[in-house]
Amino acid sequence: MILAENLVKEFSRPARVEGPFAGLRSFFSAKRVVTRAVDDMSLRIDDGEIVGYLGPNGAGKSTTIKMLTGILRPTSGRVEVEGVVPWQDRRANARNIGAVFGQRSQLWLDLPLRDSFELIAKLYGLSPADYRRSLEQFVDLLDMGPFLDTSVRSLSLGQRMRGDIVAAMLYRPPVLYLDEPTVGLDVVAKTRIRAFIAEQNRTEGTTILLTTHDLADIEQLARRVVIIDEGRLLYDGDLTSLRDRYAPFREVVVTAAHIPAGLDLDGLELREVQDTGTAGEQRASFRFSPAALPAPAAISRITSALEVTDLTSREPGVEDVIHRIYTERGVVR
């Protein structure tokens, strides 16, 4: 469905010249500074996949999506989406894709939401019957009936995001790009949007590329993640393998009457000791490898050494794993 091979995108700007009239001299300077935003990126996404596309700010995520949508032409490399080269045939590519950018809206601000949908249906040549069928389904799934006739300018952020997602899906594109679709939303709005995305993938087989800083989106929607930094591929694989590779440990958090700072338990690493704010109680986390020490044995050693009043065990979340990858900055082969 989506194929990118050895993708490179470079941007150039005039080199900064120091001294008097630096701005004007820099503008006319023949020297250029070249920045490589995407560096030899190869990516294949098959039909019906939901792929999380992750990276810190400035990693090259949005630049990649702009090349996939046809907004930007790569400096070198090859891209095809549904067999179409995006920047060579933008009309055909536009019919194959939907795009939602969390910071920007494709809706008409002064029109009621329904009117925006009608305009989009006409732009993409939907028949009245197909338009009504799609709209009724989406309005029901996203609970949009109460504000369908409200002007977009008057909608809350969560309502507008639901409207943007429907606008991108109204003509049933086989590929959907979601760039921060839940940014700034409350818990209820996020839940609705995630459920809708999962439903469209399940029923329509929509291929979805999702970029987000909310890693709960990835955990709930995507089985595969692609991580980039400085335009280079860091990881491409499933979430389970990602955890096994970068966080092969579990943690036990305990509350006890007293936890010595230098407590040494075989097979357990004491991470931190904090006061809980309750007199005579402290909280600490212990980290251990399940491959070397089974969880029941780890808990037994902790409870034997401390007067435990509360205990919880957890696996590292995606956020822990991603933080470690960004810190190491190592390309995974």
Coordinates of C-alpha atoms in Angstrom, one line a residue:
M1 CA 0.0 0.0 0.0
I2 CA 2.8 2.4 1.0
L3 CA 6.3 2.0 -0.3
A4 CA 9.3 4.3 0.3
E5 CA 12.8 3.3 -0.7
N6 CA 16.0 5.2 0.2
L7 CA 14.0 8.4 0.7
V8 CA 16.0 11.6 1.2
K9 CA 14.8 15.1 1.7
E10 CA 17.1 18.0 2.0
F11 CA 16.4 21.7 2.6
S12 CA 18.9 24.5 1.9
R13 CA 19.1 28.0 3.1
P14 CA 21.6 30.9 2.7
A15 CA 24.6 30.6 5.0
R16 CA 24.6 33.2 7.8
V17 CA 27.1 36.0 7.2
E18 CA 28.5 37.8 10.2
G19 CA 29.2 41.5 10.4
P20 CA 27.5 44.7 9.3
F21 CA 24.2 44.2 7.3
A22 CA 24.4 40.5 8.1
G23 CA 20.8 39.8 7.2
L24 CA 21.0 41.5 3.8
R25 CA 24.4 39.9 2.9
S26 CA 23.2 36.5 4.0
F27 CA 20.2 36.9 1.6
F28 CA 22.5 37.5 -1.4
S29 CA 25.2 35.0 -0.3
A30 CA 26.0 32.2 -2.8
K31 CA 26.9 29.9 0.2
R32 CA 24.2 27.5 1.3
V33 CA 23.5 25.4 4.4
V34 CA 22.0 22.0 3.6
T35 CA 19.8 20.3 6.2
R36 CA 18.9 16.6 5.6
A37 CA 15.4 16.2 7.2
V38 CA 15.0 12.6 6.0
D39 CA 18.1 10.5 5.6
D40 CA 17.9 7.3 3.5
M41 CA 14.5 6.2 4.9
S42 CA 12.9 2.9 3.6
L43 CA 9.5 1.9 4.7
R44 CA 6.8 -0.6 3.5
I45 CA 3.3 -0.6 4.9
D46 CA 0.9 -3.4 3.7
D47 CA -2.8 -3.2 3.2
G48 CA -4.8 -2.9 6.4
E49 CA -1.9 -2.1 8.8
I50 CA -2.0 0.5 11.5
V51 CA 1.6 1.7 12.0
G52 CA 2.7 4.1 14.7
Y53 CA 5.3 6.6 13.3
L54 CA 7.2 8.0 16.3
G55 CA 10.1 10.4 16.9
P56 CA 11.0 13.5 18.8
N57 CA 10.2 17.0 17.5
G58 CA 12.3 17.7 14.4
A59 CA 12.9 13.9 13.7
G60 CA 11.4 14.1 10.2
K61 CA 7.9 12.7 10.7
S62 CA 5.9 15.5 9.2
T63 CA 8.4 15.8 6.3
T64 CA 7.9 12.1 5.5
I65 CA 4.1 12.5 5.6
K66 CA 4.3 15.5 3.3
M67 CA 6.3 13.5 0.8
L68 CA 3.7 10.6 1.0
T69 CA 0.8 13.0 0.5
G70 CA 2.6 14.7 -2.5
I71 CA 3.0 18.1 -0.8
L72 CA 6.8 17.7 -1.0
R73 CA 9.0 16.1 -3.7
P74 CA 11.9 14.1 -2.3
T75 CA 15.5 15.0 -3.1
S76 CA 16.1 11.4 -4.0
G77 CA 14.5 8.0 -3.5
R78 CA 11.2 6.4 -4.5
V79 CA 7.7 6.7 -3.1
E80 CA 4.5 4.9 -4.2
V81 CA 1.1 5.0 -2.5
E82 CA -1.4 2.6 -4.0
G83 CA 0.8 2.4 -7.1
V84 CA 0.8 6.2 -7.6
V85 CA 3.8 8.4 -7.3
P86 CA 2.3 11.2 -5.0
W87 CA 3.9 14.3 -6.5
Q88 CA 3.6 13.2 -10.1
D89 CA -0.1 12.5 -10.0
R90 CA -1.6 14.5 -7.2
R91 CA -5.2 14.2 -8.3
A92 CA -5.1 10.4 -8.3
N93 CA -3.1 10.3 -5.1
A94 CA -5.7 12.7 -3.4
R95 CA -8.5 10.2 -4.1
N96 CA -6.5 7.4 -2.4
I97 CA -5.6 9.2 0.8
G98 CA -7.2 11.0 3.7
A99 CA -5.1 13.2 6.0
V100 CA -5.8 14.7 9.4
F101 CA -3.3 17.2 11.0
G102 CA -4.1 17.9 14.6
Q103 CA -2.8 21.5 14.4
R104 CA -4.7 22.4 11.2
S105 CA -8.3 22.0 10.0
Q106 CA -9.5 21.3 6.5
L107 CA -13.1 22.4 7.4
W108 CA -14.6 25.8 6.6
L109 CA -14.7 27.8 9.8
D110 CA -17.7 29.9 9.2
L111 CA -19.9 27.1 7.8
P112 CA -21.9 24.6 9.7
L113 CA -20.1 21.2 10.0
R114 CA -22.8 19.6 7.7
D115 CA -22.1 22.1 4.9
S116 CA -18.3 21.3 5.0
F117 CA -19.1 17.6 4.6
E118 CA -21.5 18.4 1.7
L119 CA -18.7 20.4 -0.1
I120 CA -16.2 17.6 0.4
A121 CA -18.6 15.1 -0.9
K122 CA -19.0 17.2 -4.1
L123 CA -15.3 17.7 -4.5
Y124 CA -14.7 13.9 -4.5
G125 CA -17.8 13.1 -6.6
L126 CA -19.7 11.1 -4.1
S127 CA -23.3 10.2 -5.1
P128 CA -26.0 11.5 -2.8
A129 CA -26.8 7.9 -1.6
D130 CA -23.1 7.1 -0.8
Y131 CA -22.7 10.5 1.0
R132 CA -25.8 10.0 3.2
R133 CA -24.8 6.4 4.0
S134 CA -21.2 7.4 5.0
L135 CA -22.4 10.5 7.0
E136 CA -25.0 8.6 8.9
Q137 CA -22.6 5.9 9.9
F138 CA -19.8 8.4 11.0
V139 CA -22.2 10.7 12.9
D140 CA -23.5 7.7 14.8
L141 CA -20.1 6.3 15.6
L142 CA -18.6 9.6 16.7
D143 CA -21.8 11.0 18.4
M144 CA -21.8 14.1 16.2
G145 CA -25.6 14.6 15.9
P146 CA -25.9 17.4 18.5
F147 CA -23.4 19.7 16.8
L148 CA -23.7 18.8 13.1
D149 CA -25.4 22.1 12.3
T150 CA -23.1 24.2 14.4
S151 CA -20.5 26.4 12.7
V152 CA -17.0 25.0 12.8
R153 CA -15.7 28.1 14.5
S154 CA -18.0 27.5 17.5
L155 CA -17.0 23.8 18.0
S156 CA -14.8 22.6 20.8
L157 CA -11.4 21.1 20.0
G158 CA -12.7 17.6 20.4
Q159 CA -15.7 18.2 18.3
R160 CA -13.6 19.8 15.5
M161 CA -11.2 16.9 15.5
R162 CA -14.1 14.5 15.1
G163 CA -15.2 16.6 12.2
D164 CA -11.8 16.6 10.6
I165 CA -11.5 12.8 10.8
V166 CA -15.0 12.4 9.2
A167 CA -13.9 14.9 6.4
A168 CA -10.9 12.7 5.7
M169 CA -12.8 9.5 5.7
L170 CA -16.1 10.6 4.0
Y171 CA -15.0 9.3 0.6
R172 CA -13.6 6.1 2.0
P173 CA -9.9 6.4 1.0
P174 CA -7.9 3.2 1.4
V175 CA -5.0 5.1 3.1
L176 CA -5.3 7.5 6.1
Y177 CA -2.5 9.7 7.5
L178 CA -3.1 10.9 11.1
D179 CA -0.7 13.5 12.4
E180 CA -1.4 14.1 16.1
P181 CA -5.1 13.4 15.9
T182 CA -5.7 13.4 19.7
V183 CA -3.5 16.4 20.6
G184 CA -5.1 18.5 23.3
L185 CA -8.2 16.4 23.6
D186 CA -9.9 15.2 26.9
V187 CA -10.1 11.6 27.8
V188 CA -13.7 11.1 26.5
A189 CA -12.8 12.6 23.0
K190 CA -9.6 10.5 22.8
T191 CA -11.6 7.4 23.5
R192 CA -14.2 8.1 20.8
I193 CA -11.6 8.9 18.2
R194 CA -9.4 5.8 19.0
A195 CA -12.5 3.6 18.8
F196 CA -13.5 5.1 15.5
I197 CA -10.0 4.6 14.0
A198 CA -9.9 1.0 15.1
E199 CA -13.4 0.3 13.8
Q200 CA -12.6 1.8 10.3
N201 CA -9.5 -0.3 10.2
R202 CA -11.4 -3.5 11.1
T203 CA -14.4 -3.0 8.9
E204 CA -13.0 -1.1 5.9
G205 CA -9.4 -2.4 6.0
T206 CA -8.1 1.2 6.0
T207 CA -4.3 1.4 6.1
I208 CA -3.3 4.0 8.7
L209 CA 0.0 5.8 9.4
L210 CA -0.3 7.4 12.8
T211 CA 2.1 10.0 14.3
T212 CA 1.6 11.0 17.9
H213 CA 3.3 12.0 21.1
D214 CA 0.5 10.4 23.1
L215 CA 1.9 6.9 23.4
A216 CA -1.5 5.6 24.6
D217 CA -2.6 6.0 21.0
I218 CA 0.1 3.6 19.9
E219 CA -0.6 1.1 22.6
Q220 CA -4.3 0.9 21.9
L221 CA -4.2 1.1 18.1
A222 CA -0.9 -0.1 16.5
R223 CA 0.9 -3.4 16.7
R224 CA 3.8 -2.1 14.6
V225 CA 5.9 1.0 15.3
V226 CA 8.5 2.8 13.2
I227 CA 10.8 5.1 15.2
I228 CA 13.0 7.8 13.6
D229 CA 15.3 10.4 14.8
E230 CA 17.3 13.0 12.8
G231 CA 15.7 11.6 9.7
R232 CA 17.1 8.1 10.3
L233 CA 15.4 4.8 11.1
L234 CA 15.9 3.7 14.7
Y235 CA 13.4 0.8 14.9
D236 CA 10.8 -0.9 12.7
G237 CA 8.9 -3.8 14.3
D238 CA 6.2 -4.9 16.7
L239 CA 5.6 -3.5 20.2
T240 CA 6.4 -6.8 22.0
S241 CA 9.8 -7.1 20.4
L242 CA 10.5 -3.4 21.2
R243 CA 9.8 -4.0 24.9
D244 CA 11.9 -7.2 24.9
R245 CA 14.8 -5.4 23.3
Y246 CA 14.9 -2.1 25.1
A247 CA 13.2 -2.8 28.4
P248 CA 13.6 -6.5 29.4
F249 CA 12.6 -5.9 33.0
R250 CA 9.7 -5.4 35.3
E251 CA 9.2 -3.2 38.3
V252 CA 7.7 -3.6 41.7
V253 CA 6.6 -0.5 43.6
V254 CA 6.2 -1.0 47.4
T255 CA 5.1 1.1 50.3
A256 CA 6.6 0.2 53.6
A257 CA 7.3 1.5 57.1
H258 CA 11.0 2.0 56.4
I259 CA 13.1 1.3 53.3
P260 CA 16.9 1.6 53.8
A261 CA 18.5 3.6 51.0
G262 CA 21.3 1.0 50.6
L263 CA 19.0 -2.1 50.7
D264 CA 20.7 -4.9 48.7
L265 CA 18.4 -7.8 47.5
D266 CA 19.8 -10.5 45.2
G267 CA 18.5 -10.0 41.7
L268 CA 16.7 -6.7 42.5
E269 CA 17.8 -3.2 41.8
L270 CA 16.5 -0.5 44.2
R271 CA 15.6 2.5 42.0
E272 CA 14.5 5.2 44.4
V273 CA 13.2 5.8 47.9
Q274 CA 10.7 8.6 48.6
D275 CA 8.6 9.7 51.5
T276 CA 4.9 9.2 50.9
G277 CA 3.8 12.2 53.0
T278 CA 2.2 9.8 55.5
A279 CA 4.1 9.6 58.8
G280 CA 6.3 6.5 59.0
E281 CA 5.8 5.4 55.3
Q282 CA 8.1 5.4 52.4
R283 CA 7.7 4.2 48.8
A284 CA 10.4 2.6 46.5
S285 CA 10.6 0.8 43.2
F286 CA 12.6 -2.3 42.5
R287 CA 13.6 -3.4 39.0
F288 CA 14.3 -7.1 38.1
S289 CA 14.7 -9.3 35.0
P290 CA 11.9 -11.9 34.7
A291 CA 14.4 -14.1 32.8
A292 CA 16.7 -14.3 35.8
L293 CA 14.3 -13.9 38.7
P294 CA 10.6 -15.0 38.4
A295 CA 8.1 -12.4 39.7
P296 CA 6.8 -14.5 42.7
A297 CA 10.4 -14.9 43.9
A298 CA 11.1 -11.2 43.5
I299 CA 8.0 -10.3 45.5
S300 CA 8.9 -12.9 48.1
R301 CA 12.3 -11.4 48.6
I302 CA 10.9 -7.9 49.0
T303 CA 8.2 -8.8 51.5
S304 CA 10.7 -10.9 53.5
A305 CA 13.0 -7.8 53.9
L306 CA 10.4 -5.1 54.4
E307 CA 7.2 -4.5 56.3
V308 CA 5.1 -3.9 53.2
T309 CA 1.8 -2.2 53.4
D310 CA 1.1 -1.9 49.6
L311 CA 2.7 -3.5 46.5
T312 CA 2.1 -3.2 42.8
S313 CA 3.9 -4.8 39.8
R314 CA 4.1 -3.4 36.3
E315 CA 5.7 -3.9 33.0
P316 CA 7.5 -1.0 31.4
G317 CA 5.2 1.1 29.2
V318 CA 5.9 2.2 25.7
E319 CA 6.9 5.6 27.1
D320 CA 9.7 4.1 29.1
V321 CA 10.9 2.2 26.0
I322 CA 10.8 5.2 23.7
H323 CA 12.6 7.3 26.2
R324 CA 15.4 4.8 26.4
I325 CA 15.7 4.6 22.6
Y326 CA 15.9 8.4 22.3
T327 CA 18.5 8.5 25.0
E328 CA 20.7 5.9 23.3
R329 CA 20.2 7.3 19.8
G330 CA 21.4 4.0 18.3
V331 CA 20.2 2.8 14.9
V332 CA 18.6 -0.6 15.1
R333 CA 19.6 -3.0 12.4

